[in-house]
Amino acid sequence: MNENVVHLHKNTDPAPVTTLTVVPEPAPTKPVPLWLRSGRAVRMAVTHERTVTAARAVARHTLYVAGGARIAAKRTWDGRTASRYERMLRAAEAAGNYEVAAEWEERGQRYRQARHQRRMDLLTSPIDAAKSALVGTGMGIGSLVALGVVLAIANKDAADVVTPLMAVIEFIRLMVTIVQVVWGPLVTVGPLLALLALWAVGRKQQAAPAWALPANVRNGEGEPITPSIVVKALRDLGVPALRNAIKEMGDAGASMLGPIRIAGCGVEVDVTLPSGVSTIEVQNRRRKLAENLTRHEHEVFITIPQAARTVRLWVADSGALDEPIGPSPLVTDETMTADYAKGRAPWGQDLRGDAAALSLYQRHLLITGLSNQGKTVALRSLALWLALDKSVQFLMGDLKGVGDWAMFDGLAATLIQGPTDEHVIQVTEMVEDAVDEMNRRIQAPPGTVFPALIVLVDEAQVAFMCPLKDEDKRPYGGAKANSRYFMAVRKIHNQGRAVNVLMWQGTQDPTDQNLPKLVREGAHTRASLALGTESQARMALGDKAVDGGAAPNLLRPGLDQGTLVVASSGIDIPKGQSSITVRTHYVDDDAAQAITDRAKALRDRVTTLTVIDRGEERDPLADIASVLGDKPRLKTQDVLKRLTALNEDAYGGWSFLDLKRVLEDAGAEPYKSDGRMVVSRDRVACALANRDTDGSASADG
């Protein structure tokens, strides 16, 4: 019986009031029925991990026996019939290889003739066996009797005549006794041994359903690629024509496969598709194929080799592509030099683990990809190698401006760094200066050889998207016929290669607006890091490369940093393919600084311009001192060249007489050294000091 508890609360206010609060006691909980507790215990016991694991193990090993029996029966059937030849014949016909089909038909016919002959021989074999037994028995008894006669004569005892015969009879009796003793246990143990043999066959072939296999086998982690696995993966790809063709082939579907070759950190196999199956149907199902091969999508690459109706599969070892590659030879070999015309830049490794080297000779370059995927490092490593050729000249514009290219100060003739519109103007004028140099070279006498001039612009999309216009209303950005940066790049693409003026650009997240079609198609070497869509991949590499299997849009942003898909005639690409995947070496800022220091030691010091002057009043004597740098003296021709590079507008039309006039007026006239007119750094510095002193004195006066 429930009772209510009454609490009295006395109010201390001036008008006291007594209140009653009734608090009911909680109702007692009902006991859980025994059958419910037992059901819960049974359910927990049945679904417990140990119970499930034990049940799976029992089912697995039981099914191993059944699977082994099925495999043994099939092998026996294949050995006793012509079914094997029939399967190979159907496989060859399905693959359209009728010559091989005719060969298998001939082999099957020979097998049937031999089997028929064996069966005909069985009809006369009992008579032949009986005759052989009678003759053998007679000859055996005669031999034993003859042996007994010899023993009797030797021992002078007539009873020895039957001694050999009795010995044989005793031996036969002993064998019968042994068989009688062993037969009982053998009948008992024999079936167990047979079951054990079938279990061993089933276990070796993993002849059990996937749900019953161990966890590591079900997951397929690290599972080696075998012909049967590849055929099953293709069969389950979801292409009806391919599935039906493989079913008609039976277990001989492996006849579609070429040899499985070890290729770097994975394997490679060519698959000849049956008639009615297109290579594009396999390419479009890359993810499903990878999953069927127990791999991730990024671990399977599908390319189209030269052979018709064939796809080439490269399947990485599980997790191998997540391992870093070794350091760049630029870092490990401090004696390395470069050769622009004949050498190749060590860029990284292909998927087979072979060194991937790129020829830069007379090739415009474009590298693109999403942000923070390693574009600048990949582009910079090529420039670092080329800097080790002392004849190569650089004009550089870094429109990111965070110091990625700062180590080229003292190597590049021009180095513009910054992301603002003013920096875009500077870079545009730098590229236009390169166009003027290209035109000057084109007008030179035929046969003149010019050193390479690399015009490099990183983050070029900033230039294409610049909204500013000059005083003539010509836009710096855009892709119109009057767009200054666009037209300058196009001119270099059209004619620069012939005179070794080359355009290198790095861009990110390409679109038709920030990377116009004419610009991207003007590059001879096109490389792409991870991208977002297939349409971007086609912008970066072109339709031919993507149709041939190139898929930078399937690279994993953030995980495949530094991995490039390259389409170029300057790199070794397997025959029949249109692109190659390269894992580039990572060269950090400190290593890049060390490499540029080595490059500076190979060549004369370069005065790097960080700002291009546009119409400002010049100080010729100060500019002459600037271009002399650390040289104690410099030939007048070289001084004129450096002045022109410093400011084309101010000094492009200068001759020796103009230079001589400025120097003589300052008291630093040129003189002859080894038969050549030279300019002395000390004389110019002294003239500047005297001029500044005179100017100060005049001001004081």
XYZ file of C-alpha atoms in Angstrom:
701
model
C 0.000 0.000 0.000
C 1.400 3.356 -1.064
C 1.459 6.076 1.524
C 1.954 9.802 0.996
C 4.486 11.683 3.060
C 3.315 15.034 4.408
C 5.854 17.855 4.922
C 4.999 20.954 6.997
C 6.600 24.239 5.952
C 6.214 27.115 8.395
C 6.445 30.536 6.859
C 8.379 33.122 8.895
C 6.594 36.100 7.320
C 4.648 38.464 9.610
C 1.444 36.637 8.647
C 2.408 33.053 9.241
C 0.907 30.506 6.884
C 1.396 26.761 7.128
C 1.582 24.859 3.777
C 1.280 21.164 3.090
C 3.261 19.407 0.346
C 2.263 15.879 -0.600
C 5.135 13.831 -2.104
C 4.074 10.415 -3.401
C 6.524 7.562 -2.954
C 7.895 6.055 -6.209
C 6.132 2.917 -7.328
C 8.300 -0.198 -6.958
C 9.808 -1.520 -10.214
C 8.519 -4.801 -11.512
C 11.047 -7.654 -11.686
C 12.286 -8.597 -15.201
C 10.853 -11.958 -16.228
C 13.281 -14.873 -16.304
C 12.536 -15.673 -19.920
C 13.440 -12.109 -20.968
C 16.722 -12.188 -19.055
C 17.546 -15.554 -20.617
C 16.710 -14.245 -24.110
C 19.009 -11.268 -23.673
C 21.820 -13.499 -22.434
C 21.385 -15.836 -25.393
C 21.332 -12.903 -27.836
C 24.507 -11.437 -26.343
C 26.199 -14.837 -26.430
C 25.202 -15.434 -30.048
C 26.234 -11.966 -31.292
C 29.428 -11.748 -29.259
C 32.567 -11.200 -31.325
C 34.188 -14.398 -30.128
C 31.092 -16.416 -30.970
C 30.897 -14.898 -34.454
C 34.597 -15.508 -35.041
C 34.316 -19.127 -33.878
C 31.241 -19.764 -36.017
C 32.957 -18.219 -39.027
C 36.018 -20.426 -38.464
C 33.926 -23.601 -38.219
C 31.996 -22.707 -41.374
C 35.199 -21.757 -43.207
C 37.052 -24.999 -42.523
C 33.956 -27.073 -43.277
C 33.503 -25.279 -46.584
C 37.184 -25.750 -47.368
C 36.482 -29.502 -47.576
C 33.491 -28.999 -49.872
C 35.414 -26.539 -52.018
C 38.417 -28.852 -52.168
C 36.175 -31.734 -53.260
C 34.727 -29.537 -56.013
C 38.189 -28.503 -57.200
C 39.489 -32.105 -57.108
C 36.448 -33.323 -59.024
C 36.910 -30.622 -61.634
C 40.583 -31.444 -62.024
C 39.734 -35.121 -62.379
C 37.064 -34.351 -64.953
C 39.473 -32.136 -66.893
C 42.076 -34.890 -66.863
C 39.661 -37.564 -68.068
C 37.770 -35.562 -70.695
C 38.399 -33.018 -73.441
C 36.634 -30.203 -71.546
C 39.895 -28.285 -71.063
C 40.451 -28.144 -74.811
C 36.843 -27.094 -75.344
C 37.213 -24.189 -72.920
C 40.406 -22.956 -74.534
C 38.757 -23.263 -77.951
C 35.767 -21.136 -76.843
C 38.081 -18.578 -75.234
C 40.105 -18.177 -78.416
C 36.922 -17.807 -80.484
C 35.500 -15.230 -78.078
C 38.731 -13.250 -78.296
C 38.563 -13.375 -82.093
C 41.830 -15.320 -82.344
C 40.810 -18.001 -84.809
C 44.330 -19.284 -85.473
C 44.714 -20.197 -81.810
C 41.191 -21.651 -81.860
C 42.134 -23.942 -84.750
C 45.269 -25.026 -82.855
C 43.238 -25.944 -79.749
C 40.721 -27.818 -81.907
C 43.550 -29.874 -83.392
C 44.943 -30.618 -79.931
C 41.516 -31.751 -78.742
C 41.136 -34.035 -81.732
C 44.511 -35.647 -81.054
C 43.495 -36.156 -77.412
C 40.253 -37.884 -78.440
C 42.076 -40.184 -80.850
C 44.562 -41.164 -78.165
C 41.724 -41.784 -75.674
C 39.876 -43.960 -78.214
C 43.006 -45.991 -78.808
C 43.436 -46.551 -75.060
C 39.838 -47.759 -74.754
C 40.265 -50.184 -77.661
C 43.383 -51.533 -76.012
C 41.349 -52.278 -72.880
C 39.255 -54.829 -74.812
C 42.231 -57.123 -75.383
C 44.097 -56.296 -72.206
C 42.500 -59.106 -70.022
C 43.632 -61.821 -72.436
C 47.062 -60.266 -72.706
C 47.249 -59.966 -68.929
C 46.254 -63.624 -68.432
C 48.819 -64.805 -70.929
C 51.481 -62.680 -69.297
C 50.498 -64.018 -65.847
C 50.666 -67.671 -66.972
C 53.983 -67.189 -68.667
C 55.366 -65.251 -65.720
C 54.138 -67.784 -63.176
C 55.569 -70.716 -65.122
C 58.899 -69.003 -65.562
C 58.942 -68.016 -61.866
C 58.233 -71.537 -60.618
C 60.789 -72.977 -62.993
C 63.387 -70.523 -61.757
C 62.637 -71.361 -58.113
C 62.870 -75.129 -58.786
C 66.144 -74.689 -60.635
C 67.471 -72.643 -57.709
C 66.359 -75.453 -55.327
C 68.190 -78.081 -57.389
C 71.350 -76.034 -57.195
C 70.947 -75.758 -53.398
C 70.270 -79.512 -53.079
C 73.418 -80.383 -55.029
C 75.461 -77.907 -53.013
C 74.103 -79.083 -49.640
C 73.770 -82.739 -50.707
C 70.182 -82.667 -49.373
C 67.238 -83.464 -51.673
C 64.824 -81.541 -49.411
C 66.430 -78.224 -50.468
C 64.826 -78.562 -53.887
C 61.547 -77.004 -52.570
C 63.234 -74.541 -50.152
C 63.046 -71.440 -52.489
C 59.451 -72.210 -53.379
C 58.468 -72.522 -49.726
C 60.259 -69.242 -48.921
C 58.121 -67.438 -51.485
C 54.978 -69.023 -50.076
C 55.938 -67.896 -46.567
C 56.562 -64.329 -47.837
C 53.116 -64.220 -49.428
C 51.544 -65.468 -46.181
C 53.411 -62.752 -44.257
C 52.096 -60.037 -46.622
C 48.564 -61.343 -46.148
C 48.990 -61.202 -42.391
C 50.294 -57.636 -42.547
C 47.373 -56.562 -44.725
C 44.920 -58.174 -42.303
C 46.471 -56.260 -39.410
C 46.661 -52.911 -41.219
C 43.382 -53.078 -43.105
C 41.143 -52.230 -40.177
C 42.935 -49.024 -39.096
C 43.449 -48.071 -42.744
C 39.719 -48.267 -43.414
C 39.174 -46.025 -40.401
C 41.957 -43.505 -41.076
C 41.730 -43.477 -44.891
C 38.596 -41.320 -45.139
C 40.076 -38.876 -42.607
C 43.241 -38.574 -44.714
C 41.100 -38.016 -47.811
C 39.140 -35.270 -46.027
C 42.416 -33.690 -44.862
C 43.722 -33.675 -48.438
C 40.512 -32.060 -49.693
C 40.693 -29.486 -46.863
C 44.274 -28.620 -47.826
C 43.258 -28.094 -51.468
C 40.302 -25.920 -50.460
C 42.368 -23.885 -48.008
C 45.091 -23.201 -50.560
C 42.533 -21.970 -53.111
C 40.473 -20.068 -50.462
C 37.454 -22.110 -51.606
C 34.944 -20.590 -49.194
C 32.458 -17.706 -49.360
C 33.885 -14.248 -48.666
C 31.895 -13.879 -45.416
C 33.612 -16.965 -43.978
C 37.185 -15.959 -44.855
C 39.548 -14.310 -42.342
C 39.306 -10.533 -41.996
C 42.625 -9.829 -43.728
C 41.596 -11.960 -46.714
C 38.115 -10.410 -46.883
C 39.638 -6.922 -46.921
C 42.167 -7.991 -49.547
C 44.903 -5.765 -48.075
C 48.152 -6.557 -49.815
C 46.567 -9.303 -51.919
C 48.851 -10.058 -54.888
C 47.513 -9.545 -58.386
C 47.017 -12.869 -60.163
C 45.394 -13.723 -63.523
C 42.290 -15.112 -61.819
C 41.858 -11.916 -59.748
C 42.166 -9.722 -62.846
C 39.662 -11.839 -64.786
C 37.160 -11.782 -61.902
C 37.588 -8.012 -61.578
C 36.844 -7.558 -65.279
C 33.929 -9.983 -65.153
C 32.296 -8.048 -62.301
C 32.914 -4.663 -63.913
C 29.314 -4.243 -65.027
C 29.894 -4.512 -68.788
C 27.397 -7.127 -70.072
C 29.321 -7.965 -73.248
C 32.529 -8.479 -71.272
C 30.800 -10.566 -68.609
C 29.119 -12.823 -71.193
C 32.339 -13.280 -73.152
C 34.224 -14.328 -70.023
C 31.436 -16.764 -69.105
C 31.724 -18.368 -72.519
C 35.459 -18.699 -71.974
C 34.956 -20.550 -68.688
C 38.030 -20.508 -66.498
C 40.156 -19.712 -69.535
C 39.304 -16.018 -69.297
C 42.954 -15.497 -68.427
C 43.688 -15.915 -72.141
C 42.734 -12.235 -72.459
C 45.723 -11.318 -70.323
C 49.300 -10.774 -71.330
C 52.134 -11.542 -68.925
C 51.832 -9.854 -65.531
C 55.070 -7.879 -65.212
C 56.573 -6.274 -62.134
C 56.681 -2.511 -62.822
C 58.183 -0.440 -60.037
C 55.988 -0.478 -56.931
C 53.257 -2.434 -58.694
C 52.476 -4.739 -61.610
C 51.439 -4.138 -65.198
C 49.314 -6.281 -67.495
C 47.844 -5.802 -70.964
C 44.237 -6.958 -71.400
C 42.953 -7.763 -74.890
C 39.223 -7.135 -74.735
C 36.778 -9.471 -76.490
C 34.902 -8.346 -79.565
C 32.083 -5.956 -78.751
C 33.786 -4.382 -75.712
C 35.209 -0.866 -76.038
C 38.257 0.366 -74.150
C 36.305 3.442 -73.021
C 33.856 1.176 -71.172
C 36.727 -0.080 -69.023
C 38.273 3.380 -68.572
C 34.980 4.847 -67.345
C 34.792 2.215 -64.603
C 38.184 2.820 -63.044
C 36.898 3.079 -59.473
C 34.887 -0.133 -59.690
C 37.811 -1.965 -61.286
C 40.108 -0.776 -58.503
C 37.676 -1.956 -55.861
C 37.344 -5.320 -57.601
C 41.144 -5.578 -57.453
C 41.028 -4.698 -53.718
C 42.798 -1.413 -54.355
C 41.987 2.264 -53.973
C 41.111 4.227 -57.083
C 44.406 6.142 -57.093
C 46.330 2.833 -57.076
C 45.017 1.705 -60.499
C 45.922 3.435 -63.767
C 44.310 2.534 -67.106
C 46.062 3.538 -70.331
C 45.590 2.642 -73.984
C 48.660 0.981 -75.581
C 49.310 0.756 -79.289
C 47.659 -2.640 -79.775
C 44.033 -2.492 -80.881
C 41.215 -3.288 -78.424
C 43.678 -3.411 -75.522
C 43.893 -1.670 -72.179
C 47.027 -1.559 -70.036
C 46.460 -1.839 -66.302
C 49.037 -0.685 -63.789
C 48.133 -1.770 -60.269
C 50.187 -0.454 -57.346
C 51.106 -2.512 -54.336
C 48.708 -1.627 -51.562
C 49.868 1.633 -49.920
C 53.024 1.928 -52.060
C 52.069 5.294 -53.586
C 51.826 6.835 -50.141
C 55.538 6.257 -49.558
C 57.901 9.161 -50.475
C 60.522 8.833 -53.187
C 64.196 9.611 -52.683
C 65.903 13.030 -52.808
C 66.654 14.812 -56.059
C 70.034 14.238 -57.745
C 70.316 18.043 -57.734
C 70.683 17.789 -53.960
C 72.757 14.616 -53.666
C 75.221 15.307 -56.522
C 77.014 18.592 -55.886
C 79.086 18.197 -59.061
C 76.067 18.062 -61.361
C 75.912 20.504 -64.250
C 73.258 21.031 -66.907
C 73.224 21.064 -70.699
C 70.265 22.937 -72.143
C 70.587 21.478 -75.643
C 71.436 17.833 -74.921
C 70.675 17.184 -71.255
C 67.548 16.178 -69.364
C 66.385 17.568 -66.045
C 66.033 14.944 -63.276
C 62.417 15.528 -62.311
C 61.359 12.452 -60.346
C 60.229 8.864 -60.893
C 57.477 7.296 -62.941
C 55.130 4.729 -61.473
C 57.471 1.911 -62.464
C 60.190 3.395 -60.288
C 62.341 4.474 -63.259
C 63.951 7.909 -63.301
C 61.818 10.490 -65.112
C 63.981 13.075 -66.892
C 62.641 15.930 -69.025
C 64.283 17.585 -72.016
C 63.746 21.362 -71.968
C 65.366 22.131 -75.322
C 63.191 24.549 -77.337
C 60.005 23.598 -75.500
C 57.495 26.010 -74.023
C 56.209 24.769 -70.668
C 52.910 24.888 -68.787
C 52.305 23.429 -65.315
C 48.910 23.706 -63.677
C 46.951 22.217 -60.784
C 44.957 23.083 -57.722
C 46.440 25.318 -55.050
C 49.030 23.890 -52.632
C 49.748 20.743 -54.662
C 53.449 21.376 -55.374
C 53.274 23.334 -58.632
C 55.906 25.919 -57.705
C 58.349 23.307 -56.390
C 57.954 21.197 -59.562
C 58.504 24.237 -61.806
C 61.374 25.518 -59.680
C 63.241 22.208 -59.782
C 63.421 22.468 -63.584
C 64.728 26.040 -63.363
C 67.281 24.979 -60.719
C 68.684 22.315 -63.018
C 68.800 24.670 -65.999
C 70.561 27.312 -63.877
C 73.527 24.922 -63.738
C 74.059 25.675 -67.446
C 75.904 28.993 -67.269
C 74.768 30.040 -70.753
C 71.063 30.113 -69.861
C 69.447 33.457 -69.026
C 66.309 33.999 -66.942
C 63.549 36.605 -66.768
C 61.290 35.734 -63.833
C 57.976 36.960 -62.524
C 56.507 35.524 -59.321
C 52.967 36.807 -58.940
C 52.555 35.099 -55.581
C 55.403 37.037 -54.013
C 56.125 34.950 -50.916
C 59.811 34.326 -51.655
C 59.578 30.998 -53.493
C 61.930 32.355 -56.173
C 64.076 34.682 -54.033
C 67.139 32.437 -54.412
C 67.337 33.434 -58.103
C 68.379 36.952 -57.149
C 71.821 37.178 -58.706
C 70.967 34.590 -61.379
C 67.947 36.048 -63.173
C 68.347 39.249 -65.159
C 64.894 40.272 -63.910
C 63.017 39.031 -60.842
C 59.595 40.566 -60.131
C 57.937 39.314 -56.936
C 54.496 40.349 -55.755
C 50.748 39.763 -56.288
C 49.494 43.318 -56.910
C 48.326 44.904 -60.138
C 51.551 46.944 -60.191
C 53.525 43.695 -60.225
C 51.362 42.440 -63.101
C 52.302 45.564 -65.046
C 55.965 44.924 -64.308
C 55.705 41.267 -65.400
C 53.827 42.225 -68.565
C 56.562 44.678 -69.537
C 59.175 42.008 -68.754
C 57.477 39.592 -71.185
C 57.206 42.368 -73.796
C 60.936 43.020 -73.396
C 61.473 39.326 -74.114
C 59.402 39.744 -77.290
C 61.699 42.609 -78.355
C 64.736 40.397 -77.697
C 63.111 37.624 -79.720
C 62.552 39.991 -82.645
C 66.165 41.160 -82.435
C 67.372 37.582 -82.599
C 65.082 36.766 -85.512
C 66.633 39.623 -87.506
C 70.160 38.323 -86.893
C 72.089 36.656 -89.745
C 70.986 33.063 -90.474
C 72.895 30.451 -88.500
C 73.439 32.652 -85.455
C 73.182 30.597 -82.267
C 71.642 32.331 -79.260
C 71.746 31.308 -75.598
C 68.490 30.149 -74.064
C 66.329 32.878 -72.541
C 63.730 31.453 -70.153
C 60.779 33.771 -69.524
C 59.174 32.307 -66.402
C 55.919 33.499 -64.856
C 54.571 31.714 -61.791
C 50.894 32.207 -60.877
C 50.238 33.449 -64.407
C 46.484 33.386 -63.817
C 46.946 36.626 -61.854
C 48.199 38.322 -65.024
C 45.344 36.989 -67.166
C 42.780 38.209 -64.616
C 44.264 41.698 -64.120
C 41.576 44.350 -64.805
C 43.911 47.352 -65.328
C 44.353 49.201 -68.608
C 47.243 51.346 -69.791
C 47.061 54.940 -70.955
C 46.018 53.714 -74.422
C 43.095 51.777 -72.900
C 44.774 48.459 -73.660
C 44.071 45.870 -70.923
C 46.981 44.116 -69.262
C 44.904 40.994 -68.582
C 42.255 39.145 -70.552
C 42.505 37.202 -73.786
C 41.570 39.776 -76.413
C 43.575 40.855 -79.413
C 44.720 43.996 -77.560
C 45.449 42.302 -74.207
C 49.097 43.040 -73.535
C 50.178 40.011 -71.482
C 48.173 37.572 -73.603
C 49.572 38.905 -76.879
C 53.153 38.947 -75.608
C 52.879 35.293 -74.554
C 51.309 34.368 -77.890
C 54.130 36.034 -79.829
C 56.741 34.063 -77.880
C 54.783 30.864 -78.415
C 54.612 31.528 -82.148
C 58.248 32.371 -82.879
C 60.354 32.176 -79.728
C 61.337 28.514 -79.933
C 63.406 29.000 -83.089
C 65.699 31.528 -81.349
C 65.696 29.867 -77.901
C 63.293 32.336 -76.251
C 61.014 30.079 -74.206
C 57.883 30.754 -72.178
C 57.366 28.846 -68.897
C 54.146 29.383 -66.978
C 52.688 28.001 -63.778
C 48.972 28.458 -63.095
C 46.385 27.086 -60.705
C 42.774 25.937 -61.008
C 42.577 26.495 -64.797
C 39.516 27.949 -66.511
C 38.991 29.487 -69.935
C 39.249 32.905 -68.287
C 42.490 32.529 -66.329
C 44.172 30.236 -68.880
C 43.048 30.982 -72.450
C 42.936 28.146 -74.954
C 45.529 29.617 -77.331
C 48.014 29.990 -74.471
C 47.639 26.484 -73.069
C 47.794 24.907 -76.514
C 50.970 26.812 -77.320
C 52.990 24.865 -74.730
C 55.021 21.877 -75.929
C 55.282 20.373 -72.439
C 52.044 20.312 -70.464
C 51.923 18.928 -66.930
C 49.158 18.845 -64.380
C 48.928 18.121 -60.688
C 45.644 17.204 -58.996
C 42.609 18.899 -60.551
C 38.934 18.979 -59.707
C 37.178 17.922 -62.905
C 37.771 16.155 -66.201
C 37.091 19.395 -68.088
C 40.005 20.999 -66.223
C 42.154 17.988 -67.082
C 41.357 18.538 -70.754
C 42.315 22.212 -70.416
C 45.602 21.291 -68.774
C 46.727 18.386 -70.963
C 44.543 18.411 -74.064
C 41.869 16.030 -75.331
C 44.316 13.505 -76.784
C 46.076 12.900 -73.480
C 42.830 12.581 -71.516
C 41.267 10.283 -74.113
C 44.422 8.180 -73.847
C 43.983 7.686 -70.110
C 45.506 10.793 -68.497
C 43.447 11.610 -65.412
C 44.935 14.309 -63.153
C 41.389 14.901 -61.884
C 41.594 11.491 -60.182
C 44.708 12.394 -58.191
C 44.008 13.029 -54.509
C 44.378 16.692 -53.497
C 46.636 16.968 -50.480
C 47.744 13.327 -50.632
C 49.295 13.220 -54.110
C 51.250 16.462 -53.768
C 54.052 16.644 -56.318
C 52.524 13.937 -58.544
C 52.201 15.146 -62.125
C 50.597 13.807 -65.273
C 52.878 14.895 -68.118
C 52.198 15.106 -71.849
C 55.380 16.008 -73.707
C 57.740 14.793 -76.385
C 60.586 15.683 -74.039
C 60.031 12.746 -71.673
C 60.122 9.012 -72.338
C 56.521 7.797 -72.541
C 55.732 4.078 -73.006
C 54.939 3.245 -76.601
C 51.297 3.752 -77.431
C 50.563 6.043 -74.470
C 49.969 9.784 -74.673
C 51.044 10.734 -71.142
C 53.004 9.540 -68.146
C 52.555 9.993 -64.396
C 55.613 11.356 -62.571
C 56.201 11.623 -58.819
C 58.511 14.640 -58.604
C 61.394 15.112 -56.195
C 60.823 17.652 -53.442
C 63.538 20.325 -53.264
C 62.991 22.599 -50.260
C 64.019 26.270 -50.005
C 67.347 25.584 -48.258
C 68.364 23.009 -50.850
C 67.258 25.371 -53.639
C 69.435 28.129 -52.164
C 72.432 25.790 -52.112
C 71.853 24.830 -55.750
C 71.606 28.464 -56.868
C 74.807 29.232 -54.974
C 76.528 26.542 -57.027
C 74.994 28.003 -60.186
C 76.241 31.507 -59.329
C 79.754 30.129 -58.875
C 79.665 28.805 -62.470
C 78.867 32.129 -64.144
C 79.609 35.824 -64.041
C 77.651 37.773 -61.493
C 74.292 38.967 -62.774
C 72.741 42.236 -61.628
C 69.112 41.313 -61.042
C 66.479 43.930 -61.735
C 63.590 43.814 -59.295
C 61.761 46.805 -60.797
C 61.439 47.744 -64.452
C 61.660 51.504 -64.852
C 59.156 53.071 -67.230
C 60.287 56.478 -68.540
C 61.952 57.749 -65.349
C 64.988 60.008 -65.660
C 68.140 57.905 -65.654
C 71.606 58.524 -64.238
C 73.862 56.967 -66.904
C 77.026 56.985 -64.768
C 75.234 55.354 -61.821
C 73.685 52.767 -64.141
C 77.125 51.975 -65.597
C 78.460 51.443 -62.080
C 75.475 49.218 -61.338
C 75.970 46.917 -64.324
C 79.713 46.602 -63.637
C 78.870 44.869 -60.357
C 81.906 43.194 -58.777
C 83.909 43.036 -62.002
C 87.156 45.086 -61.857
C 86.773 45.762 -65.569
C 84.293 44.860 -68.291
C 84.370 45.052 -72.062
C 82.485 47.999 -73.503
C 80.289 45.657 -75.574
C 79.209 43.799 -72.418
C 78.526 47.092 -70.648
C 76.246 48.154 -73.528
C 74.393 44.809 -73.372
C 73.856 45.099 -69.642
C 72.665 48.674 -69.949
C 70.170 47.569 -72.600
C 68.929 44.807 -70.313
C 68.663 47.322 -67.501
C 66.487 49.729 -69.482
C 65.679 49.123 -73.131
C 64.042 52.517 -73.591
C 66.948 54.512 -72.188
C 69.920 52.518 -73.498
C 68.603 50.344 -76.333
C 69.879 52.803 -78.969
C 73.279 53.465 -77.369
C 76.466 52.901 -79.335
C 80.095 52.820 -78.224
C 80.349 56.551 -78.886
C 77.476 57.312 -76.475
C 79.122 55.223 -73.765
C 82.513 56.798 -74.401
C 81.040 60.323 -74.246
C 79.428 59.750 -70.819
C 82.602 58.183 -69.405
C 84.936 60.856 -70.779
C 82.721 63.620 -69.415
C 82.972 61.976 -65.989
C 86.727 61.400 -66.222
C 86.391 57.611 -66.393
C 87.143 57.112 -70.078
C 87.501 53.502 -71.353
C 90.936 52.086 -72.168
C 92.450 49.098 -73.934
C 93.270 45.868 -72.103
C 94.541 42.877 -74.084
C 93.512 44.660 -77.256
C 89.897 45.202 -76.113
C 88.258 48.425 -74.959
C 87.175 48.006 -71.332
C 85.544 50.078 -68.611
C 87.216 50.215 -65.185
C 85.046 49.824 -62.120
C 87.477 51.812 -59.998
C 87.492 54.731 -62.438
C 83.693 54.837 -62.541
C 83.452 54.611 -58.744
C 86.042 57.398 -58.372
C 84.151 59.566 -60.875
C 80.915 59.048 -58.957
C 82.632 59.910 -55.672
C 84.192 63.075 -57.145
C 80.881 64.112 -58.671
C 79.054 63.646 -55.387
C 81.801 65.569 -53.539
C 81.683 68.410 -56.045
C 77.930 68.490 -55.823
C 78.043 68.662 -52.037
C 80.664 71.445 -52.094
C 78.593 73.436 -54.556
C 75.567 73.042 -52.382
C 77.507 74.181 -49.304
C 78.835 77.178 -51.188
